[in-house]
Every structure is written in structure tokens, then in C-alpha cells.
XYZ file of C-alpha atoms in Angstrom:
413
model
C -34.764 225.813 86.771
C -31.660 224.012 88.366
C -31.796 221.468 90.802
C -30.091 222.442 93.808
C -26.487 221.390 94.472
C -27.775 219.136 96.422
C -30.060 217.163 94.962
C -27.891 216.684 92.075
C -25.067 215.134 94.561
C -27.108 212.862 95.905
C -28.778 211.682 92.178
C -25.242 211.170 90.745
C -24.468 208.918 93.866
C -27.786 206.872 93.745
C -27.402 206.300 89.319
C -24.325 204.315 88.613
C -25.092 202.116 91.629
C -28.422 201.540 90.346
C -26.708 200.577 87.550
C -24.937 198.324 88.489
C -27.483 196.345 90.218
C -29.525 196.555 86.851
C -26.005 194.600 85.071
C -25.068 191.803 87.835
C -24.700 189.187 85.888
C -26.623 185.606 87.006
C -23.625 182.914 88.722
C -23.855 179.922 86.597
C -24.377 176.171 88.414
C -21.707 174.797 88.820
C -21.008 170.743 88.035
C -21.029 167.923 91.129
C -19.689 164.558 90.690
C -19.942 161.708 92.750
C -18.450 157.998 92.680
C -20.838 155.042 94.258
C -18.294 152.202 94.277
C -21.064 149.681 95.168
C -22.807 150.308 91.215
C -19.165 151.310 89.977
C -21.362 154.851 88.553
C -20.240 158.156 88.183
C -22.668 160.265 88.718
C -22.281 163.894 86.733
C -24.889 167.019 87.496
C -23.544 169.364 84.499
C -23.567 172.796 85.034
C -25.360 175.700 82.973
C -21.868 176.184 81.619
C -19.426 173.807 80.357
C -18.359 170.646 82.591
C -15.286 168.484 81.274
C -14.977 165.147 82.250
C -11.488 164.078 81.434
C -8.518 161.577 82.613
C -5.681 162.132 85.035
C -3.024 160.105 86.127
C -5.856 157.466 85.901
C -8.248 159.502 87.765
C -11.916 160.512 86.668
C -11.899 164.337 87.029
C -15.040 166.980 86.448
C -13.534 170.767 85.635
C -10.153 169.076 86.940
C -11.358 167.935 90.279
C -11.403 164.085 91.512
C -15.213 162.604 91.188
C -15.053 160.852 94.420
C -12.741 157.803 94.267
C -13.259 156.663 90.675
C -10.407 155.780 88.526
C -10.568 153.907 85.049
C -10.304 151.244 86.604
C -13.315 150.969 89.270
C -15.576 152.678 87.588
C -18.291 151.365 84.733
C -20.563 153.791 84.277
C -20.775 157.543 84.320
C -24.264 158.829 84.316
C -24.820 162.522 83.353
C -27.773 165.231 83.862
C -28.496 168.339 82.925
C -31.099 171.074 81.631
C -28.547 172.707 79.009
C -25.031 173.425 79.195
C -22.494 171.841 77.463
C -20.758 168.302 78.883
C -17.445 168.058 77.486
C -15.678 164.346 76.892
C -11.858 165.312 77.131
C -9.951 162.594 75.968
C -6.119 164.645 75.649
C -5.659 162.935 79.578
C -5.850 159.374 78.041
C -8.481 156.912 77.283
C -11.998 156.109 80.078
C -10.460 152.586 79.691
C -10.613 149.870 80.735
C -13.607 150.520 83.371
C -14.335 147.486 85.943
C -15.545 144.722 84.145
C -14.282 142.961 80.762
C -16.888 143.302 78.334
C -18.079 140.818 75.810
C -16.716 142.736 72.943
C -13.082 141.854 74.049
C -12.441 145.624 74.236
C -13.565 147.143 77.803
C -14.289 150.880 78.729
C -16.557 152.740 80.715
C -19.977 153.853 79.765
C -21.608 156.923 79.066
C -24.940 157.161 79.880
C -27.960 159.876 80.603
C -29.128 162.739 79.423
C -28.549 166.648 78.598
C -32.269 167.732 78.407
C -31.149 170.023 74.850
C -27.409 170.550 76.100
C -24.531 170.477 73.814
C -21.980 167.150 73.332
C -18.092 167.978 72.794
C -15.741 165.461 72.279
C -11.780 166.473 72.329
C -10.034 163.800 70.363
C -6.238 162.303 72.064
C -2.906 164.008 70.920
C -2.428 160.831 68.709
C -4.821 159.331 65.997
C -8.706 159.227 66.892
C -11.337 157.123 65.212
C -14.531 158.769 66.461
C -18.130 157.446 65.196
C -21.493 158.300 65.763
C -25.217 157.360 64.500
C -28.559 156.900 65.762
C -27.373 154.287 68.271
C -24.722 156.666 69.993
C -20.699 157.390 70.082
C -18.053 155.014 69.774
C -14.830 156.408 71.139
C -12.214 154.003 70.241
C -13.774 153.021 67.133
C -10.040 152.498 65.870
C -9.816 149.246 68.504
C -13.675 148.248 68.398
C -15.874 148.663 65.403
C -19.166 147.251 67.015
C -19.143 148.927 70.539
C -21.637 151.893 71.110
C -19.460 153.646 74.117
C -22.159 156.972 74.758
C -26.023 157.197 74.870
C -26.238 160.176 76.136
C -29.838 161.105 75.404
C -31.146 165.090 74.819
C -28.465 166.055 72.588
C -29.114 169.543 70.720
C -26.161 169.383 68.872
C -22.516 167.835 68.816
C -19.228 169.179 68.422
C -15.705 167.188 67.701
C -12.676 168.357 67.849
C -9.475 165.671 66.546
C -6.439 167.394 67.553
C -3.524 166.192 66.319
C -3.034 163.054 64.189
C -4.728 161.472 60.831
C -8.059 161.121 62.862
C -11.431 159.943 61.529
C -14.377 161.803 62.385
C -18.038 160.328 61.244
C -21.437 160.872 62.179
C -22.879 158.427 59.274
C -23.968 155.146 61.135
C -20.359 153.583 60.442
C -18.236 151.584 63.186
C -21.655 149.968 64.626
C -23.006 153.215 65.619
C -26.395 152.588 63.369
C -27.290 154.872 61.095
C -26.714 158.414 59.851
C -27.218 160.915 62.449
C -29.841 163.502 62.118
C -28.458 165.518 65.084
C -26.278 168.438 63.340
C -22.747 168.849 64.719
C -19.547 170.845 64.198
C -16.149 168.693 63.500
C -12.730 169.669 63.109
C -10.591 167.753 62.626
C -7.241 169.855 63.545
C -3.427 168.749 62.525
C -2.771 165.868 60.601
C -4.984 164.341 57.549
C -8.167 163.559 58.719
C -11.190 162.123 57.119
C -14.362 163.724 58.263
C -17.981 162.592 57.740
C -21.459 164.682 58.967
C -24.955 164.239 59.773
C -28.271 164.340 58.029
C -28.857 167.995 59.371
C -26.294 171.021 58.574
C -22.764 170.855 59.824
C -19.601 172.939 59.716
C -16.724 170.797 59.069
C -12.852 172.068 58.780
C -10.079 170.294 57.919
C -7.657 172.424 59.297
C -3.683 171.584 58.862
C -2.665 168.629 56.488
C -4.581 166.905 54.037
C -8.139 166.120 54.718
C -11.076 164.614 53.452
C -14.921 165.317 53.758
C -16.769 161.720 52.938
C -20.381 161.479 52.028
C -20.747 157.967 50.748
C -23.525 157.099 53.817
C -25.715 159.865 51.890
C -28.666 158.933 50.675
C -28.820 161.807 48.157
C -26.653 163.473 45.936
C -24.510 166.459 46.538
C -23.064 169.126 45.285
C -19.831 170.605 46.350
C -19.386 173.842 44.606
C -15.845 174.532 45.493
C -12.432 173.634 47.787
C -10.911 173.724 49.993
C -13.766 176.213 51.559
C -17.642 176.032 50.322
C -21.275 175.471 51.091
C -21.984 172.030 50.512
C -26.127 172.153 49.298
C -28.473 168.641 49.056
C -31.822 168.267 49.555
C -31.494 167.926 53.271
C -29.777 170.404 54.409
C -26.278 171.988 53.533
C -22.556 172.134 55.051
C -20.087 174.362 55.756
C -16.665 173.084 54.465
C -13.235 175.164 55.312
C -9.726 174.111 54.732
C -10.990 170.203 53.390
C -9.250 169.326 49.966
C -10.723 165.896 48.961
C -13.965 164.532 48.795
C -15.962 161.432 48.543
C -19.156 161.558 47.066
C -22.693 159.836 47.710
C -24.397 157.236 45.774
C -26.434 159.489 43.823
C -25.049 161.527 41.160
C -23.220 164.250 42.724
C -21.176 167.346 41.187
C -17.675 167.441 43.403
C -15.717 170.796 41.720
C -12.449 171.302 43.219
C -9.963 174.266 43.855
C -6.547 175.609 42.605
C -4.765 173.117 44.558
C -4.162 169.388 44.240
C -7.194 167.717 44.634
C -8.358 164.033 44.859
C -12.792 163.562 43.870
C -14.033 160.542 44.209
C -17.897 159.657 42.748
C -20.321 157.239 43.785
C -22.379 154.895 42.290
C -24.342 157.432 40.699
C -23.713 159.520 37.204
C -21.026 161.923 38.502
C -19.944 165.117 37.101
C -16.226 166.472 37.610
C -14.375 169.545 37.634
C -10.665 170.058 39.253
C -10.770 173.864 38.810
C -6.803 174.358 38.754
C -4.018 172.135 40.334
C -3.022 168.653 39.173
C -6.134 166.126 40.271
C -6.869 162.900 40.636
C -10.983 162.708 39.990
C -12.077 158.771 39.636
C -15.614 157.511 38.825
C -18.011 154.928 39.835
C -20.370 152.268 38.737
C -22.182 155.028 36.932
C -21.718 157.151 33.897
C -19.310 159.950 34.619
C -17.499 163.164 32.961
C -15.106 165.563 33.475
C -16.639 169.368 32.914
C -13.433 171.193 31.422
C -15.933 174.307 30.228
C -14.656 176.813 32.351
C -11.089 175.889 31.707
C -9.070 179.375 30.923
C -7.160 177.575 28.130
C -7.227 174.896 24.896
C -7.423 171.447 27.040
C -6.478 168.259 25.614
C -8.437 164.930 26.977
C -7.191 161.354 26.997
C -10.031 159.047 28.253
C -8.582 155.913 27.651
C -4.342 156.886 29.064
C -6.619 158.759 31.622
C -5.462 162.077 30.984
C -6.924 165.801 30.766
C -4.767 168.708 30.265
C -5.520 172.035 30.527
C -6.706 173.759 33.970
C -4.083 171.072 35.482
C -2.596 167.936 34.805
C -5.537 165.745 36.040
C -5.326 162.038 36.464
C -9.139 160.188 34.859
C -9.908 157.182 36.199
C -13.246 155.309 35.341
C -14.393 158.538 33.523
C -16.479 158.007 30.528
C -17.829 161.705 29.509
C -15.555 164.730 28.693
C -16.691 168.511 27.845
C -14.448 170.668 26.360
C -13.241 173.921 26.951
C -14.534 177.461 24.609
C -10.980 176.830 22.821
C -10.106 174.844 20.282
C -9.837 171.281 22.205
C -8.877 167.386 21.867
C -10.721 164.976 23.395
C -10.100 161.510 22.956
C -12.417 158.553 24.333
C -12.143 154.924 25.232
C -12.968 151.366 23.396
C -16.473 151.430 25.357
C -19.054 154.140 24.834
C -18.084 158.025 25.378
C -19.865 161.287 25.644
C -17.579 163.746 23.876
C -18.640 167.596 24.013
C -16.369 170.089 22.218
C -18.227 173.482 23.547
C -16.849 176.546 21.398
C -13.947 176.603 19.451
C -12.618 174.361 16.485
C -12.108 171.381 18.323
C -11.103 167.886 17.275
C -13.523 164.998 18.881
C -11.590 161.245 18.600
C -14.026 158.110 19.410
C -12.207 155.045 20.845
C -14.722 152.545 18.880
C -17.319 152.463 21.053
C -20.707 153.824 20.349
C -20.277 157.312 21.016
C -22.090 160.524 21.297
C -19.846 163.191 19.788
C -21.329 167.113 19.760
C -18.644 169.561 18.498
C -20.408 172.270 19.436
C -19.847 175.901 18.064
C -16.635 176.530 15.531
C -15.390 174.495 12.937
C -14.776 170.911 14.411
C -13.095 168.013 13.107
C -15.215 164.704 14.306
C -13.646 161.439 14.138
C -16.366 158.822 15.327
C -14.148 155.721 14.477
C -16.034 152.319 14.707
C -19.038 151.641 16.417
C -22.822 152.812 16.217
C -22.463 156.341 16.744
C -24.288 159.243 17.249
C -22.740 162.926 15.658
C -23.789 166.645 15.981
C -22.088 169.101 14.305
C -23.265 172.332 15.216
C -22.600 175.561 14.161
C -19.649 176.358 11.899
C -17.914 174.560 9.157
C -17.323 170.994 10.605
C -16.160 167.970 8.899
C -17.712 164.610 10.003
C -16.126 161.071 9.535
C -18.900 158.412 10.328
C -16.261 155.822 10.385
C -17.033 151.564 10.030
C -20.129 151.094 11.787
C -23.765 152.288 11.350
C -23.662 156.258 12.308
C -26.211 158.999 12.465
C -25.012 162.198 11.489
C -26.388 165.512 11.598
C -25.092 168.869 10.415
C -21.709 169.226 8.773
C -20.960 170.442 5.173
C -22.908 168.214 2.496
C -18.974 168.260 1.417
C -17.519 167.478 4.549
C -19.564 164.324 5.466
C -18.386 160.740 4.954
C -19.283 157.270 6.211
C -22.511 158.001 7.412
C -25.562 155.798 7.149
C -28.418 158.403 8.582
C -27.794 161.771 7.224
């Protein structure tokens, strides 16, 4: 049965403004600032939203309007709350400098203090050059003009984000600048034109480089890492893992780390631990530490040819060795070439040609027919597979494998 004309009318007039009702969304709080000039404090209630606190014309400003009468030059502290939302530090209008009252340091701003009860922290970076630090003890600002000077303590943090604009800023959340230590609060940092060096937490971050040249920095880690691939990749640790996009140099930890680049130009840079390199393409600059470290040439698509001592590896690129010890070889026939102190030399496949500089060297030729040269020195040899011929050289040298014919100047057999 139909429902009379009627009733239908009046049901198609009552639905869609039911509706609508049902989809009204909630009005968000807005932000209130006040200025008491007797404490010189700012005093910020940030909104469920997103409340900036910026600069202008020497003005403190929330969401562009005046907080009362404070200027950067009255005013000491500025004291936020909040229950969530996101409280924005816009720095694009100029610096919260130099605040009321000279400061011990010798370099005088205003404070940020209170809390965000699990809001979100963003800091926009000036249209110049930023140094921006952070760590257990808070957020330097101008860590550029004061290394020691903690400018925000904003408690409740959930997360951070940092965004560096133009210029060769510096972005870190490891401890440096007097800022403690490494931050365990995860953040995401980008660090827009310009080359910029960029350094996260202990928890996962996103970090982009953006335009120009730029640099993700792990030395403050307390563990290695292992950066699969640039300019973009997942950066995995035992901690946690980042997300890296547009970054096309990297400094490793302490630990022995595995830094891989891209196609491009790259420059690695190891730690004090045993490091493992691979420039993947492009013409790189990969330099070593304190510990024992090698270039990983496996994957190359062609014959490579490796220079430890001129510093040289040809192949994938035309990479630049410094402080590089170990080299593997490609699965084509190869030259590698070590140093006057003690070398790992790996031929892979192929019928490579493995050189020792005189130190005591480990020299595997892997599969093919190699040619191994250990020179002076103690040294350890492995043939491998194929028909290889083995020089011992001056020195006592363990040998193993090789034709019985093909064998010379070796004391162990």
C-alpha cells in the first residue's frame, strides 16, 4: 500500500532536516591571551584547534590578534594551557627577543613555559637560517646565538613538529645545544629550502629534506642504524624507525651502522663503530671511523676497480674512500687494491685480482678463477672455487685452496 500524498510530503520535509541536525559539526574553542605587565607573563589558553603565537611589528600576537599590551620587549614569560590542540611557535614575524630582563646567559628572550595536557608542539623556523634544538630539558630557539639556553618547557607534549623554511637550517632533537639529552618524544621535521642538517628523537620520526642538499645526522644514537636507501627510505634500529624523504647525506651512530646511498651524489659518514658502505650509483664520498670499515660493491651492475690506499672505487660511481679498510667486490671480474695497514679484501664471483698493500690481510677471492697477490705481511688467503693462483708473498702466510701448481710463498698450506 502507498502512503498517502500526504504523508509522504510531510516525511520528505521532516528527513533532510533531521539530517542535518544529525551532521552539525561541534565549534572548536577558540584561543584567549592575556598580558599581566606586573609578572611581565603572557598568558595563552590554546584552543582545541591550532593557536599561533607569532611576532608583529614587535607585537606578541595569538591567531594574529594583540595579547593584551605585550611586545618583545615587556614581556618575559608566556605561559600556555591546554587539553589538546596544537600551539604553534611562528617565528617567520621575527625573533620573541629580547623579553624584559637581560639574562645571565648574555643572550635574552622570552620564555616558554606550561603545558599542553597531550597537545601537539609546531615550531615554524625564520625566512633566514634556523638553529633549532631540543632534548629532555626542552627547546632552544636561537641555538645559532646561545648554545646553553633552554628557551621552552612546555610540559604534555604528544608529539613535535618543525618546520625550517628557507635557509641552511639545523634541526635536532638529540640533547645537543644544552638541551640535555636525546628526546624520546617523536616529532616530524622538515627542513624546507636550503641545505639543512636534520637530527630526530629516540621514538619514530618523519624527516624530509626537501629542496637543496640535506643531511639526516644520527651520531647522538646510542645504537646502530641502518639506512637502506636515499634520498627516500625507512630508517630501522632497535628503537624505533624513521621516515626519510628527499635527505641525501647521512651521518651515522657510534655503533656499526650500514648507510647505502642512492643514484645521486652522496656523502656517508660512519661512526666509531665497524661501518659498512654502499653508494648505490652517483659519484660518493663515504669516509670511516675509528672502527673497521668497508665498502660493499656486491651489487654493483659492472667490473669495479678498488683503490684503498689513493682512496678510490670505481664502478657503480666514481666514489671517493676515506678511512676505509674493507672492500667487497662486485660478481665481475674485479681489482681491489688495499693499504700498508691491514685489509679485508673480498672478490665475490668472477676472476678477480686481490692486491695486499703489506699489511696483514685477509684476502677471499671468492668464486672464478682469481689472481691473489698477498704481498708482505702475515696474511691470511682463501681461494675458493675455480682455478686461482695464490702468491703468499715475504711474510708468514696461511693459504688455503688454489692449484697445488698455482701456490707459492706460503708457509701453512
Amino acid at each position: 500500500m502507498h502512503a498517502p500524498t500526504r504523508l509522504r510530503r510531510i516525511a520528505s520535509s521532516i528527513l533532510p532536516t533531521v539530517a542535518l541536525i544529525g551532521l552539525a559539526p561541534t565549534a572548536a574553542q577558540a584561543a584567549t591571551c592575556t598580558f599581566d605587565s606586573s609578572t611581565a607573563t603572557v598568558s595563552v589558553s590554546v584552543g582545541s584547534g591550532t593557536t599561533t603565537l607569532s611576532v608583529s611589528a614587535g607585537n606578541v600576537v595569538a591567531d594574529g590578534s594583540p595579547c593584551g599590551s605585550a611586545t618583545v620587549t615587556n614581556a618575559d614569560t608566556i605561559d600556555a594551557s591546554a587539553t589538546g590542540g596544537t600551539l604553534v611557535i611562528d617565528l617567520s614575524g621575527g625573533p620573541f627577543a629580547p623579553g624584559q630582563k637581560a639574562e645571565a646567559s648574555g643572550q635574552s628572550e622570552i620564555e616558554f613555559t606550561g603545558t599542553l595536557g597531550s597537545g601537539v608542539l609546531r615550531i615554524d623556523g625564520s625566512p633566514g637560517a634556523d638553529t633549532i634544538a631540543a632534548g629532555t630539558d626542552g627547546v632552544n630557539l636561537n641555538a645559532e646565538e646561545n648554545a646553553d639556553d633552554v628557551d621552552v618547557t612546555i610540559t604534555g607534549v604528544a608529539s613535535m613538529v618543525v618546520n625550517g623554511g628557507n635557509g641552511n637550517d639545523r634541526l635536532t632533537w638529540d640533547g645537543r645545544e644544552g638541551t640535555g639529552s636525546i628526546s624520546t618524544i617523536s616529532g616530524a621535521f622538515d627542513g624546507g629550502d636550503g641545505n639543512d642538517l636534520l637530527a630526530g628523537s629516540a621514538a619514530d620520526d618523519t624527516i624530509a629534506g626537501s629542496t637543496g642538499t640535506d643531511t639526516v645526522d644520527y651520531s647522538a644514537a646510542t645504537i646502530s642504524v641502518y639506512i637502506p636507501s636515499l634520498p627516500n627510505s625507512t630508517v630501522t634500529s632497535t628503537i624505533g624507525s624513521d621516515v626519510l624523504t628527499g635527505i641525501e647525506n647521512a651521518i651515522g651512530s657510534p655503533a656499526g651502522d650500514y648507510l647505502y646511498g642512492g643514484a645521486a651524489p652522496n656523502v656517508l659518514r660512519g661512526g666509531g663503530g665497524n661501518d659498512v658502505f654502499r653508494g648505490r650509483g652517483g659519484d660518493d664520498l663515504l669516509v670511516g671511523g675509528p672502527g673497521i670499515d668497508g665498502i660493499d660493491l656486491s651489487r654493483s651492475p659492472k667490473r669495479v676497480v678498488v683503490d684503498l690506499a689513493r682512496g678510490k672505487a670505481d664502478g657503480e660511481g666514481h666514489d671517493v674512500l676515506q678511512k676505509i679498510e674493507n672492500a667487497t667486490g662486485s660478481k665481475y671480474g674485479d681489482r681491489i687494491k688495499g693499504t700498508p695497514a691491514p685489509n679485508g679484501l673480498y672478490g665475490g664471483a668472477g676472476a678477480d685480482v686481490l692486491i695486499s698493500g703489506g699489511g696483514n690481510d685477509f684476502l677471499d677471492g671468492g668464486d672464478g678463477g682469481d689472481t691473489l697477490n698477498a704481498g708482505a705481511g702475515d696474511d691470511q688467503v682463501y681461494a675458493g672455487p675455480g682455478t686461482d693462483t695464490i702468491d703468499g708473498g715475504p711474510g708468514f702466510d696461511s693459504c688455503l685452496g688454489g692449484e697445488p701448481n698455482r701456490v707459492r710463498n706460503c708457509e701453512v698450506p
